[in-house]
Amino acid sequence: NKKAFVELLFWKSPAAVCEMTKGYSSLQEGEGTTRSRVPPWTPQEEQELRELYWKYKEVEGGDIIAAILAHLPTPGRTRRQVVKQLVRM
């Protein structure tokens, strides 16, 4: 590819670099960037998160996020996802 040098001027993800070196159709469906996507928050999950936040925000000396994670009905959410969603809300 004669124009590959232009692509090297911009930051790439590991998946994009793999695709550049092995060919542009080398990634199979479900690999690379689509695999790392976080499932979106449903309105019910957001409401539950809001209620848990208001319930545990007044606790002194406790870790609010740890308490929320312990009582969150949907398993599989990470601490980072919960914090990011709280900031977004």
CSV table of C-alpha atoms in Angstrom, one decimal:
chain,number,residue,atom,x,y,z
A,1,ASN,CA,0.0,0.0,0.0
A,2,LYS,CA,1.7,3.2,-1.2
A,3,LYS,CA,-0.3,5.4,1.1
A,4,ALA,CA,0.3,3.5,4.4
A,5,PHE,CA,2.8,6.1,5.5
A,6,VAL,CA,-0.1,8.6,5.9
A,7,GLU,CA,-1.8,6.2,8.3
A,8,LEU,CA,1.3,6.1,10.5
A,9,LEU,CA,0.9,9.8,11.2
A,10,PHE,CA,-2.1,9.2,13.5
A,11,TRP,CA,-2.5,7.2,16.7
A,12,LYS,CA,-3.8,3.7,16.3
A,13,SER,CA,-5.4,1.1,18.5
A,14,PRO,CA,-3.8,-2.3,18.7
A,15,ALA,CA,-6.6,-3.7,16.6
A,16,ALA,CA,-6.0,-1.1,13.8
A,17,VAL,CA,-2.3,-1.9,13.8
A,18,CYS,CA,-3.0,-5.6,13.5
A,19,GLU,CA,-5.3,-4.9,10.7
A,20,MET,CA,-2.7,-2.7,8.9
A,21,THR,CA,0.0,-5.3,9.2
A,22,LYS,CA,-2.0,-8.4,8.3
A,23,GLY,CA,-4.4,-6.9,5.8
A,24,TYR,CA,-7.6,-4.9,6.1
A,25,SER,CA,-10.0,-7.8,6.3
A,26,SER,CA,-7.9,-9.8,8.7
A,27,LEU,CA,-10.0,-9.1,11.8
A,28,GLN,CA,-12.9,-11.5,12.3
A,29,GLU,CA,-16.4,-10.3,13.4
A,30,GLY,CA,-16.3,-9.7,17.1
A,31,GLU,CA,-12.6,-8.9,17.4
A,32,GLY,CA,-10.8,-5.7,18.1
A,33,THR,CA,-12.8,-2.6,19.0
A,34,THR,CA,-16.2,-4.1,19.0
A,35,ARG,CA,-15.2,-6.6,21.6
A,36,SER,CA,-14.3,-4.0,24.2
A,37,ARG,CA,-17.6,-2.1,24.0
A,38,VAL,CA,-19.5,-1.7,27.2
A,39,PRO,CA,-23.2,-2.6,27.2
A,40,PRO,CA,-25.4,0.5,27.5
A,41,TRP,CA,-27.2,1.3,30.8
A,42,THR,CA,-30.9,0.7,30.7
A,43,PRO,CA,-33.3,3.2,32.2
A,44,GLN,CA,-34.1,0.7,35.0
A,45,GLU,CA,-30.3,0.3,35.8
A,46,GLU,CA,-29.9,4.1,35.8
A,47,GLN,CA,-32.8,4.5,38.2
A,48,GLU,CA,-31.4,1.8,40.5
A,49,LEU,CA,-28.0,3.4,40.4
A,50,ARG,CA,-29.5,6.8,41.3
A,51,GLU,CA,-31.4,5.3,44.2
A,52,LEU,CA,-28.3,3.4,45.5
A,53,TYR,CA,-26.3,6.6,45.2
A,54,TRP,CA,-28.7,8.6,47.3
A,55,LYS,CA,-29.0,5.8,49.8
A,56,TYR,CA,-25.2,5.4,50.4
A,57,LYS,CA,-24.0,9.0,49.8
A,58,GLU,CA,-24.6,10.0,53.4
A,59,VAL,CA,-22.5,7.2,54.9
A,60,GLU,CA,-19.4,8.6,56.5
A,61,GLY,CA,-16.0,7.0,55.9
A,62,GLY,CA,-17.5,4.3,53.6
A,63,ASP,CA,-16.7,3.6,50.0
A,64,ILE,CA,-19.8,4.7,48.2
A,65,ILE,CA,-18.9,2.9,44.9
A,66,ALA,CA,-18.1,-0.4,46.7
A,67,ALA,CA,-21.5,-0.2,48.5
A,68,ILE,CA,-23.3,0.5,45.2
A,69,LEU,CA,-21.5,-2.4,43.4
A,70,ALA,CA,-22.4,-4.8,46.3
A,71,HIS,CA,-26.1,-3.9,45.9
A,72,LEU,CA,-26.3,-3.4,42.1
A,73,PRO,CA,-28.7,-6.0,40.7
A,74,THR,CA,-26.9,-6.3,37.4
A,75,PRO,CA,-23.6,-8.3,37.8
A,76,GLY,CA,-20.7,-7.6,35.5
A,77,ARG,CA,-20.5,-3.8,36.0
A,78,THR,CA,-17.0,-2.6,37.0
A,79,ARG,CA,-16.1,0.2,39.4
A,80,ARG,CA,-15.0,2.4,36.5
A,81,GLN,CA,-18.3,1.9,34.6
A,82,VAL,CA,-20.3,2.9,37.7
A,83,VAL,CA,-18.2,6.0,38.4
A,84,LYS,CA,-18.4,7.0,34.7
A,85,GLN,CA,-22.2,6.6,34.7
A,86,LEU,CA,-22.6,8.5,37.9
A,87,VAL,CA,-20.5,11.4,36.5
A,88,ARG,CA,-22.5,11.3,33.3
A,89,MET,CA,-25.9,11.4,35.1
